[in-house]
PDB file of C-alpha atoms in Angstrom:
ATOM      1  CA  UNK A  96       8.088  -3.230  18.168  1.00 70.00           C
ATOM      2  CA  UNK A  97      10.941  -0.005  16.913  1.00 79.00           C
ATOM      3  CA  UNK A  98       9.682   3.164  15.554  1.00 89.00           C
ATOM      4  CA  UNK A  99      11.524   4.428  12.198  1.00 90.00           C
ATOM      5  CA  UNK A 100      10.940   6.967   9.199  1.00 92.00           C
ATOM      6  CA  UNK A 101      11.230   5.389   6.280  1.00 92.00           C
ATOM      7  CA  UNK A 102      13.137   7.427   3.616  1.00 93.00           C
ATOM      8  CA  UNK A 103      14.795   7.005  -0.023  1.00 93.00           C
ATOM      9  CA  UNK A 104      13.329   4.728  -2.321  1.00 94.00           C
ATOM     10  CA  UNK A 105      15.947   2.609  -3.952  1.00 95.00           C
ATOM     11  CA  UNK A 106      14.157   0.301  -6.627  1.00 96.00           C
ATOM     12  CA  UNK A 107      10.703   0.332  -8.320  1.00 97.00           C
ATOM     13  CA  UNK A 108       9.529  -3.507  -9.369  1.00 97.00           C
ATOM     14  CA  UNK A 109       6.303  -5.342 -10.261  1.00 97.00           C
ATOM     15  CA  UNK A 110       4.807  -8.288 -10.930  1.00 97.00           C
ATOM     16  CA  UNK A 111       1.400  -9.817 -12.594  1.00 95.00           C
ATOM     17  CA  UNK A 112      -1.552  -9.575  -9.190  1.00 93.00           C
ATOM     18  CA  UNK A 113      -1.800 -12.100  -6.971  1.00 90.00           C
ATOM     19  CA  UNK A 114       1.460 -13.733  -7.603  1.00 91.00           C
ATOM     20  CA  UNK A 115       2.404 -16.159  -5.467  1.00 92.00           C
ATOM     21  CA  UNK A 116       5.384 -14.683  -2.707  1.00 90.00           C
ATOM     22  CA  UNK A 117       8.027 -16.989  -5.163  1.00 95.00           C
ATOM     23  CA  UNK A 118       6.884 -14.961  -8.620  1.00 96.00           C
ATOM     24  CA  UNK A 119      10.115 -12.378  -9.409  1.00 97.00           C
ATOM     25  CA  UNK A 120       9.338  -8.647  -9.529  1.00 97.00           C
ATOM     26  CA  UNK A 121      10.690  -7.066 -12.586  1.00 96.00           C
ATOM     27  CA  UNK A 122      12.749  -4.061 -11.634  1.00 96.00           C
ATOM     28  CA  UNK A 123      11.866  -0.148 -12.981  1.00 95.00           C
ATOM     29  CA  UNK A 124      15.012   1.490 -12.439  1.00 93.00           C
ATOM     30  CA  UNK A 125      15.007   4.525 -14.964  1.00 93.00           C
ATOM     31  CA  UNK A 126      13.257   6.822 -13.004  1.00 93.00           C
ATOM     32  CA  UNK A 127      13.908  10.539 -12.524  1.00 89.00           C
ATOM     33  CA  UNK A 128      14.254  12.383  -8.892  1.00 89.00           C
ATOM     34  CA  UNK A 129      10.577  12.890  -9.408  1.00 93.00           C
ATOM     35  CA  UNK A 130       8.775   9.461  -7.477  1.00 94.00           C
ATOM     36  CA  UNK A 131       6.063  10.586  -5.390  1.00 95.00           C
ATOM     37  CA  UNK A 132       3.331   8.724  -3.512  1.00 95.00           C
ATOM     38  CA  UNK A 133       0.475  11.159  -2.356  1.00 95.00           C
ATOM     39  CA  UNK A 134      -3.834  10.334  -0.940  1.00 92.00           C
ATOM     40  CA  UNK A 135      -5.903  13.258  -0.642  1.00 90.00           C
ATOM     41  CA  UNK A 136      -8.154  13.425   1.872  1.00 91.00           C
ATOM     42  CA  UNK A 137     -11.304  11.921   1.445  1.00 88.00           C
ATOM     43  CA  UNK A 138     -14.517  13.736   0.573  1.00 91.00           C
ATOM     44  CA  UNK A 139     -16.722  14.398   3.482  1.00 91.00           C
ATOM     45  CA  UNK A 140     -20.636  13.992   3.042  1.00 92.00           C
ATOM     46  CA  UNK A 141     -22.118  16.163   6.506  1.00 93.00           C
ATOM     47  CA  UNK A 142     -25.449  14.635   7.722  1.00 92.00           C
ATOM     48  CA  UNK A 143     -27.016  17.871   8.386  1.00 92.00           C
ATOM     49  CA  UNK A 144     -29.396  18.186  11.636  1.00 90.00           C
ATOM     50  CA  UNK A 145     -32.274  20.576  10.882  1.00 89.00           C
ATOM     51  CA  UNK A 146     -32.246  22.317  15.065  1.00 90.00           C
ATOM     52  CA  UNK A 147     -28.441  21.728  15.794  1.00 90.00           C
ATOM     53  CA  UNK A 148     -25.395  23.750  14.470  1.00 91.00           C
ATOM     54  CA  UNK A 149     -23.950  20.398  14.301  1.00 92.00           C
ATOM     55  CA  UNK A 150     -24.313  17.467  11.631  1.00 91.00           C
ATOM     56  CA  UNK A 151     -26.108  14.032  13.017  1.00 92.00           C
ATOM     57  CA  UNK A 152     -22.682  12.525  11.045  1.00 92.00           C
ATOM     58  CA  UNK A 153     -20.292  12.385   8.577  1.00 91.00           C
ATOM     59  CA  UNK A 154     -19.537   9.940   6.131  1.00 91.00           C
ATOM     60  CA  UNK A 155     -16.574   9.470   4.439  1.00 90.00           C
ATOM     61  CA  UNK A 156     -14.897   8.679   0.961  1.00 89.00           C
ATOM     62  CA  UNK A 157     -11.703   7.214   0.754  1.00 88.00           C
ATOM     63  CA  UNK A 158      -9.627   8.131  -2.225  1.00 90.00           C
ATOM     64  CA  UNK A 159      -6.582   5.819  -3.507  1.00 93.00           C
ATOM     65  CA  UNK A 160      -2.808   5.958  -2.894  1.00 94.00           C
ATOM     66  CA  UNK A 161      -1.579   7.275  -6.132  1.00 96.00           C
ATOM     67  CA  UNK A 162       2.310   6.765  -7.477  1.00 96.00           C
ATOM     68  CA  UNK A 163       4.061   8.851 -10.165  1.00 96.00           C
ATOM     69  CA  UNK A 164       7.308   9.432 -11.733  1.00 96.00           C
ATOM     70  CA  UNK A 165       8.661  10.263 -14.837  1.00 96.00           C
ATOM     71  CA  UNK A 166      10.708   6.967 -16.321  1.00 96.00           C
ATOM     72  CA  UNK A 167      13.600   7.984 -18.900  1.00 96.00           C
ATOM     73  CA  UNK A 168      15.730   4.818 -19.064  1.00 95.00           C
ATOM     74  CA  UNK A 169      13.698   1.560 -20.007  1.00 95.00           C
ATOM     75  CA  UNK A 170      14.366  -1.013 -23.315  1.00 96.00           C
ATOM     76  CA  UNK A 171      12.144  -0.872 -25.940  1.00 96.00           C
ATOM     77  CA  UNK A 172      10.582  -4.576 -25.694  1.00 96.00           C
ATOM     78  CA  UNK A 173       9.492  -3.701 -21.055  1.00 95.00           C
ATOM     79  CA  UNK A 174       7.258  -0.786 -22.527  1.00 96.00           C
ATOM     80  CA  UNK A 175       4.145  -3.120 -24.294  1.00 97.00           C
ATOM     81  CA  UNK A 176       3.931  -4.561 -20.343  1.00 96.00           C
ATOM     82  CA  UNK A 177       3.237  -0.899 -18.965  1.00 96.00           C
ATOM     83  CA  UNK A 178       2.191   0.886 -22.136  1.00 96.00           C
ATOM     84  CA  UNK A 179       0.182  -1.453 -24.369  1.00 96.00           C
ATOM     85  CA  UNK A 180       1.861  -0.972 -27.916  1.00 96.00           C
ATOM     86  CA  UNK A 181       3.844  -3.847 -29.565  1.00 97.00           C
ATOM     87  CA  UNK A 182       7.863  -4.413 -29.848  1.00 97.00           C
ATOM     88  CA  UNK A 183       9.975  -5.517 -32.964  1.00 97.00           C
ATOM     89  CA  UNK A 184      13.359  -6.778 -32.541  1.00 96.00           C
ATOM     90  CA  UNK A 185      16.014  -5.096 -35.039  1.00 96.00           C
ATOM     91  CA  UNK A 186      17.283  -8.001 -37.660  1.00 95.00           C
ATOM     92  CA  UNK A 187      19.133  -7.472 -40.874  1.00 96.00           C
ATOM     93  CA  UNK A 188      16.197  -5.447 -42.303  1.00 96.00           C
ATOM     94  CA  UNK A 189      15.127  -3.327 -40.476  1.00 95.00           C
ATOM     95  CA  UNK A 190      15.747  -1.252 -37.237  1.00 96.00           C
ATOM     96  CA  UNK A 191      14.211  -1.792 -33.681  1.00 97.00           C
ATOM     97  CA  UNK A 192      11.090  -0.304 -32.638  1.00 97.00           C
ATOM     98  CA  UNK A 193       7.953   0.699 -30.139  1.00 97.00           C
ATOM     99  CA  UNK A 194       5.074   0.801 -31.305  1.00 97.00           C
ATOM    100  CA  UNK A 195       2.988   2.797 -29.419  1.00 94.00           C
ATOM    101  CA  UNK A 196      -0.786   2.061 -28.152  1.00 94.00           C
ATOM    102  CA  UNK A 197      -3.264   3.445 -30.880  1.00 94.00           C
ATOM    103  CA  UNK A 198      -5.777   3.990 -27.677  1.00 93.00           C
ATOM    104  CA  UNK A 199      -5.421   4.676 -23.953  1.00 92.00           C
ATOM    105  CA  UNK A 200      -3.618   1.343 -22.317  1.00 95.00           C
ATOM    106  CA  UNK A 201      -3.796   0.625 -18.645  1.00 96.00           C
ATOM    107  CA  UNK A 202      -1.535  -2.253 -17.339  1.00 96.00           C
ATOM    108  CA  UNK A 203      -2.935  -3.738 -13.692  1.00 96.00           C
ATOM    109  CA  UNK A 204       0.062  -4.938 -11.571  1.00 97.00           C
ATOM    110  CA  UNK A 205       1.046  -5.233  -8.118  1.00 96.00           C
ATOM    111  CA  UNK A 206       4.214  -2.789  -8.030  1.00 97.00           C
ATOM    112  CA  UNK A 207       7.094  -3.094  -4.335  1.00 97.00           C
ATOM    113  CA  UNK A 208       8.696  -0.465  -3.242  1.00 97.00           C
ATOM    114  CA  UNK A 209      11.977  -0.578  -1.895  1.00 96.00           C
ATOM    115  CA  UNK A 210      13.161   1.890   0.794  1.00 95.00           C
ATOM    116  CA  UNK A 211      17.406   2.181   1.559  1.00 94.00           C
ATOM    117  CA  UNK A 212      16.654   3.230   5.754  1.00 94.00           C
ATOM    118  CA  UNK A 213      14.138   2.457   7.450  1.00 92.00           C
ATOM    119  CA  UNK A 214      10.561  -0.003   6.570  1.00 93.00           C
ATOM    120  CA  UNK A 215      12.034  -2.678   4.203  1.00 94.00           C
ATOM    121  CA  UNK A 216       9.087  -1.273   1.886  1.00 95.00           C
ATOM    122  CA  UNK A 217       6.096  -0.752   0.442  1.00 96.00           C
ATOM    123  CA  UNK A 218       4.104  -3.157  -1.695  1.00 96.00           C
ATOM    124  CA  UNK A 219       0.985  -1.418  -3.366  1.00 96.00           C
ATOM    125  CA  UNK A 220      -1.366  -5.152  -4.389  1.00 94.00           C
ATOM    126  CA  UNK A 221      -3.167  -3.791  -7.758  1.00 94.00           C
ATOM    127  CA  UNK A 222      -1.666   0.160  -9.621  1.00 95.00           C
ATOM    128  CA  UNK A 223      -4.155   1.039 -12.093  1.00 96.00           C
ATOM    129  CA  UNK A 224      -0.513   1.882 -14.448  1.00 97.00           C
ATOM    130  CA  UNK A 225      -1.241   4.470 -17.286  1.00 97.00           C
ATOM    131  CA  UNK A 226       1.675   6.442 -18.918  1.00 96.00           C
ATOM    132  CA  UNK A 227       1.908   9.162 -21.263  1.00 95.00           C
ATOM    133  CA  UNK A 228       5.349  10.336 -23.481  1.00 95.00           C
ATOM    134  CA  UNK A 229       6.545  13.046 -22.472  1.00 95.00           C
ATOM    135  CA  UNK A 230       9.345  14.992 -22.490  1.00 94.00           C
ATOM    136  CA  UNK A 231      10.348  18.802 -20.656  1.00 90.00           C
ATOM    137  CA  UNK A 232      12.329  21.235 -22.460  1.00 91.00           C
ATOM    138  CA  UNK A 233      15.565  20.456 -22.654  1.00 90.00           C
ATOM    139  CA  UNK A 234      14.740  16.657 -20.685  1.00 90.00           C
ATOM    140  CA  UNK A 235      15.110  13.136 -21.631  1.00 93.00           C
ATOM    141  CA  UNK A 236      12.348  10.923 -23.687  1.00 95.00           C
ATOM    142  CA  UNK A 237      10.496   9.484 -21.322  1.00 95.00           C
ATOM    143  CA  UNK A 238       7.361   8.434 -19.792  1.00 96.00           C
ATOM    144  CA  UNK A 239       4.539  10.528 -17.482  1.00 96.00           C
ATOM    145  CA  UNK A 240       3.431   7.328 -15.044  1.00 97.00           C
ATOM    146  CA  UNK A 241       1.085   6.924 -12.566  1.00 97.00           C
ATOM    147  CA  UNK A 242      -0.067   4.264 -11.052  1.00 97.00           C
ATOM    148  CA  UNK A 243      -3.565   4.166  -8.677  1.00 96.00           C
ATOM    149  CA  UNK A 244      -4.050   1.773  -6.024  1.00 95.00           C
ATOM    150  CA  UNK A 245      -7.454  -0.963  -6.640  1.00 93.00           C
ATOM    151  CA  UNK A 246      -8.996  -3.217  -4.206  1.00 86.00           C
ATOM    152  CA  UNK A 247      -7.270  -6.243  -4.474  1.00 79.00           C
ATOM    153  CA  UNK A 248      -9.251  -9.293  -3.309  1.00 70.00           C
ATOM    154  CA  UNK A 249      -8.851 -13.261  -4.742  1.00 61.00           C
ATOM    155  CA  UNK A 250     -10.927 -14.087  -8.223  1.00 57.00           C
ATOM    156  CA  UNK A 251     -10.329 -17.881  -6.616  1.00 57.00           C
ATOM    157  CA  UNK A 252     -10.579 -17.132  -2.508  1.00 56.00           C
ATOM    158  CA  UNK A 253     -13.878 -15.973  -1.189  1.00 59.00           C
ATOM    159  CA  UNK A 254     -12.250 -16.131   2.044  1.00 54.00           C
ATOM    160  CA  UNK A 255      -9.613 -13.513   0.827  1.00 63.00           C
ATOM    161  CA  UNK A 256      -9.423 -10.802   2.475  1.00 76.00           C
ATOM    162  CA  UNK A 257      -9.670  -7.649   0.215  1.00 86.00           C
ATOM    163  CA  UNK A 258      -6.297  -5.268   0.402  1.00 88.00           C
ATOM    164  CA  UNK A 259      -4.526  -1.930  -0.802  1.00 90.00           C
ATOM    165  CA  UNK A 260      -1.310  -2.074  -0.022  1.00 92.00           C
ATOM    166  CA  UNK A 261       1.212  -2.955   2.612  1.00 92.00           C
ATOM    167  CA  UNK A 262       4.753  -1.448   4.348  1.00 93.00           C
ATOM    168  CA  UNK A 263       6.916  -4.204   4.807  1.00 93.00           C
ATOM    169  CA  UNK A 264       8.592  -3.722   7.953  1.00 91.00           C
ATOM    170  CA  UNK A 265      11.328  -6.050  10.056  1.00 83.00           C
ATOM    171  CA  UNK A 266      12.034  -9.396   8.432  1.00 78.00           C
ATOM    172  CA  UNK A 267      11.221 -12.523   9.374  1.00 75.00           C
ATOM    173  CA  UNK A 268      12.199 -14.117  12.304  1.00 77.00           C
ATOM    174  CA  UNK A 269      13.240 -17.513  13.250  1.00 68.00           C
ATOM    175  CA  UNK A 270      13.561 -20.329  10.761  1.00 60.00           C
TER     176      UNK A 270
END
Protein backbone atom coordinates (compact mmCIF):
# COMPACT_ATOMS: atom_id res chain seq x y z
CA UNK A 1 0.00 0.00 0.00
CA UNK A 2 1.73 3.14 -1.26
CA UNK A 3 0.60 6.70 -0.76
CA UNK A 4 0.10 8.49 -4.06
CA UNK A 5 -0.54 11.97 -5.36
CA UNK A 6 -2.97 11.68 -8.25
CA UNK A 7 -2.40 14.18 -11.06
CA UNK A 8 -3.19 15.11 -14.63
CA UNK A 9 -6.45 13.68 -15.92
CA UNK A 10 -5.81 12.18 -19.36
CA UNK A 11 -9.16 10.64 -20.29
CA UNK A 12 -12.87 11.23 -19.57
CA UNK A 13 -15.39 8.55 -20.56
CA UNK A 14 -19.02 7.59 -19.93
CA UNK A 15 -21.34 4.60 -20.18
CA UNK A 16 -24.83 3.63 -19.03
CA UNK A 17 -25.41 3.67 -15.26
CA UNK A 18 -25.18 0.16 -13.80
CA UNK A 19 -23.26 -1.30 -16.75
CA UNK A 20 -21.39 -4.56 -16.42
CA UNK A 21 -17.59 -4.27 -16.32
CA UNK A 22 -17.45 -5.67 -19.87
CA UNK A 23 -19.34 -2.66 -21.30
CA UNK A 24 -16.96 -0.20 -22.96
CA UNK A 25 -16.93 3.49 -22.07
CA UNK A 26 -17.45 6.21 -24.71
CA UNK A 27 -14.60 8.77 -24.63
CA UNK A 28 -15.20 12.52 -24.34
CA UNK A 29 -11.83 14.02 -25.17
CA UNK A 30 -12.51 17.53 -26.55
CA UNK A 31 -12.23 19.44 -23.26
CA UNK A 32 -10.68 22.84 -22.70
CA UNK A 33 -8.09 23.12 -19.94
CA UNK A 34 -10.78 23.97 -17.35
CA UNK A 35 -11.74 20.49 -16.07
CA UNK A 36 -12.45 20.59 -12.32
CA UNK A 37 -13.80 18.33 -9.59
CA UNK A 38 -15.25 19.88 -6.44
CA UNK A 39 -17.43 19.04 -3.46
CA UNK A 40 -18.79 21.80 -1.23
CA UNK A 41 -18.58 21.48 2.55
CA UNK A 42 -21.68 19.92 4.11
CA UNK A 43 -24.46 22.04 5.58
CA UNK A 44 -24.32 22.17 9.36
CA UNK A 45 -27.27 22.34 11.77
CA UNK A 46 -26.55 22.80 15.46
CA UNK A 47 -28.83 21.25 18.06
CA UNK A 48 -28.49 24.12 20.51
CA UNK A 49 -28.44 23.74 24.26
CA UNK A 50 -30.36 26.22 26.39
CA UNK A 51 -27.90 26.40 29.28
CA UNK A 52 -24.57 25.69 27.56
CA UNK A 53 -22.37 27.45 25.01
CA UNK A 54 -21.77 24.29 23.00
CA UNK A 55 -24.51 22.48 21.09
CA UNK A 56 -25.76 19.03 22.13
CA UNK A 57 -25.06 17.76 18.63
CA UNK A 58 -24.33 18.89 15.08
CA UNK A 59 -26.16 17.40 12.10
CA UNK A 60 -24.39 17.40 8.73
CA UNK A 61 -26.00 17.19 5.31
CA UNK A 62 -23.50 16.34 2.60
CA UNK A 63 -23.19 17.90 -0.85
CA UNK A 64 -22.70 16.12 -4.18
CA UNK A 65 -19.48 15.95 -6.15
CA UNK A 66 -19.49 18.16 -9.26
CA UNK A 67 -17.40 17.83 -12.38
CA UNK A 68 -17.27 20.90 -14.61
CA UNK A 69 -15.63 21.47 -17.97
CA UNK A 70 -16.09 23.04 -21.38
CA UNK A 71 -16.53 20.65 -24.31
CA UNK A 72 -15.33 22.29 -27.54
CA UNK A 73 -14.24 19.45 -29.83
CA UNK A 74 -17.17 17.14 -30.62
CA UNK A 75 -19.03 15.36 -33.39
CA UNK A 76 -22.61 16.57 -33.86
CA UNK A 77 -23.74 12.93 -33.76
CA UNK A 78 -22.41 12.62 -30.19
CA UNK A 79 -24.46 15.50 -28.74
CA UNK A 80 -27.97 13.96 -28.41
CA UNK A 81 -26.82 11.28 -25.94
CA UNK A 82 -25.42 13.93 -23.60
CA UNK A 83 -27.61 16.98 -24.20
CA UNK A 84 -30.79 15.75 -25.91
CA UNK A 85 -31.98 17.11 -29.23
CA UNK A 86 -31.71 15.34 -32.57
CA UNK A 87 -28.96 14.69 -35.08
CA UNK A 88 -29.41 14.39 -38.85
CA UNK A 89 -26.56 13.23 -41.07
CA UNK A 90 -25.79 15.09 -44.29
CA UNK A 91 -27.55 13.93 -47.44
CA UNK A 92 -27.42 14.95 -51.08
CA UNK A 93 -30.11 17.55 -50.39
CA UNK A 94 -29.43 18.68 -46.78
CA UNK A 95 -26.43 19.53 -44.64
CA UNK A 96 -25.61 17.79 -41.35
CA UNK A 97 -27.51 19.31 -38.39
CA UNK A 98 -27.86 19.03 -34.65
CA UNK A 99 -31.09 20.51 -33.32
CA UNK A 100 -30.64 21.28 -29.65
CA UNK A 101 -33.25 20.24 -27.09
CA UNK A 102 -36.11 22.73 -26.80
CA UNK A 103 -36.35 22.30 -23.01
CA UNK A 104 -33.76 21.84 -20.27
CA UNK A 105 -32.37 18.34 -20.78
CA UNK A 106 -30.36 16.16 -18.42
CA UNK A 107 -28.91 12.71 -18.91
CA UNK A 108 -27.48 10.25 -16.40
CA UNK A 109 -24.26 8.36 -17.05
CA UNK A 110 -21.51 6.55 -15.20
CA UNK A 111 -18.38 8.69 -15.68
CA UNK A 112 -14.74 7.55 -15.46
CA UNK A 113 -11.69 9.80 -15.24
CA UNK A 114 -8.27 8.25 -15.94
CA UNK A 115 -5.12 9.87 -14.55
CA UNK A 116 -1.55 10.02 -15.85
CA UNK A 117 0.13 9.70 -12.44
CA UNK A 118 -0.80 8.31 -9.04
CA UNK A 119 -4.07 6.44 -8.69
CA UNK A 120 -5.43 5.02 -11.94
CA UNK A 121 -8.74 6.84 -11.95
CA UNK A 122 -12.05 7.82 -10.43
CA UNK A 123 -15.56 6.60 -11.23
CA UNK A 124 -18.73 8.59 -10.59
CA UNK A 125 -21.34 5.83 -10.65
CA UNK A 126 -24.32 8.04 -11.44
CA UNK A 127 -23.76 11.55 -12.74
CA UNK A 128 -26.63 13.82 -13.73
CA UNK A 129 -25.28 15.61 -16.79
CA UNK A 130 -26.33 18.98 -18.20
CA UNK A 131 -24.72 21.10 -20.89
CA UNK A 132 -25.40 24.64 -22.03
CA UNK A 133 -24.13 26.29 -25.20
CA UNK A 134 -21.34 28.76 -24.55
CA UNK A 135 -18.70 30.70 -26.41
CA UNK A 136 -16.26 33.01 -24.71
CA UNK A 137 -14.99 36.11 -26.49
CA UNK A 138 -12.70 34.87 -29.31
CA UNK A 139 -13.18 31.29 -28.09
CA UNK A 140 -14.64 28.12 -29.53
CA UNK A 141 -18.34 27.27 -29.65
CA UNK A 142 -18.87 24.61 -27.03
CA UNK A 143 -20.87 23.36 -24.09
CA UNK A 144 -20.43 24.29 -20.45
CA UNK A 145 -20.95 20.89 -18.81
CA UNK A 146 -21.80 20.13 -15.19
CA UNK A 147 -21.99 16.57 -13.93
CA UNK A 148 -23.50 16.20 -10.44
CA UNK A 149 -23.13 12.97 -8.49
CA UNK A 150 -26.21 11.08 -7.42
CA UNK A 151 -26.35 7.91 -5.33
CA UNK A 152 -26.38 4.80 -7.50
CA UNK A 153 -28.24 1.77 -6.21
CA UNK A 154 -29.43 -1.32 -7.98
CA UNK A 155 -32.96 -1.30 -9.38
CA UNK A 156 -32.89 -5.12 -9.62
CA UNK A 157 -30.80 -6.14 -6.60
CA UNK A 158 -32.00 -4.98 -3.17
CA UNK A 159 -28.83 -6.33 -1.55
CA UNK A 160 -26.50 -4.12 -3.63
CA UNK A 161 -24.83 -1.31 -1.73
CA UNK A 162 -25.55 2.27 -2.68
CA UNK A 163 -22.48 4.09 -3.97
CA UNK A 164 -21.52 7.53 -5.22
CA UNK A 165 -17.88 7.32 -6.36
CA UNK A 166 -14.74 5.22 -6.24
CA UNK A 167 -11.06 6.03 -6.58
CA UNK A 168 -9.29 3.31 -8.56
CA UNK A 169 -5.83 2.44 -7.26
CA UNK A 170 -3.47 -0.45 -7.96
CA UNK A 171 -4.57 -3.03 -10.56
CA UNK A 172 -5.62 -6.59 -9.64
CA UNK A 173 -2.89 -8.96 -8.54
CA UNK A 174 -2.65 -12.57 -9.63
CA UNK A 175 -4.54 -14.37 -12.36
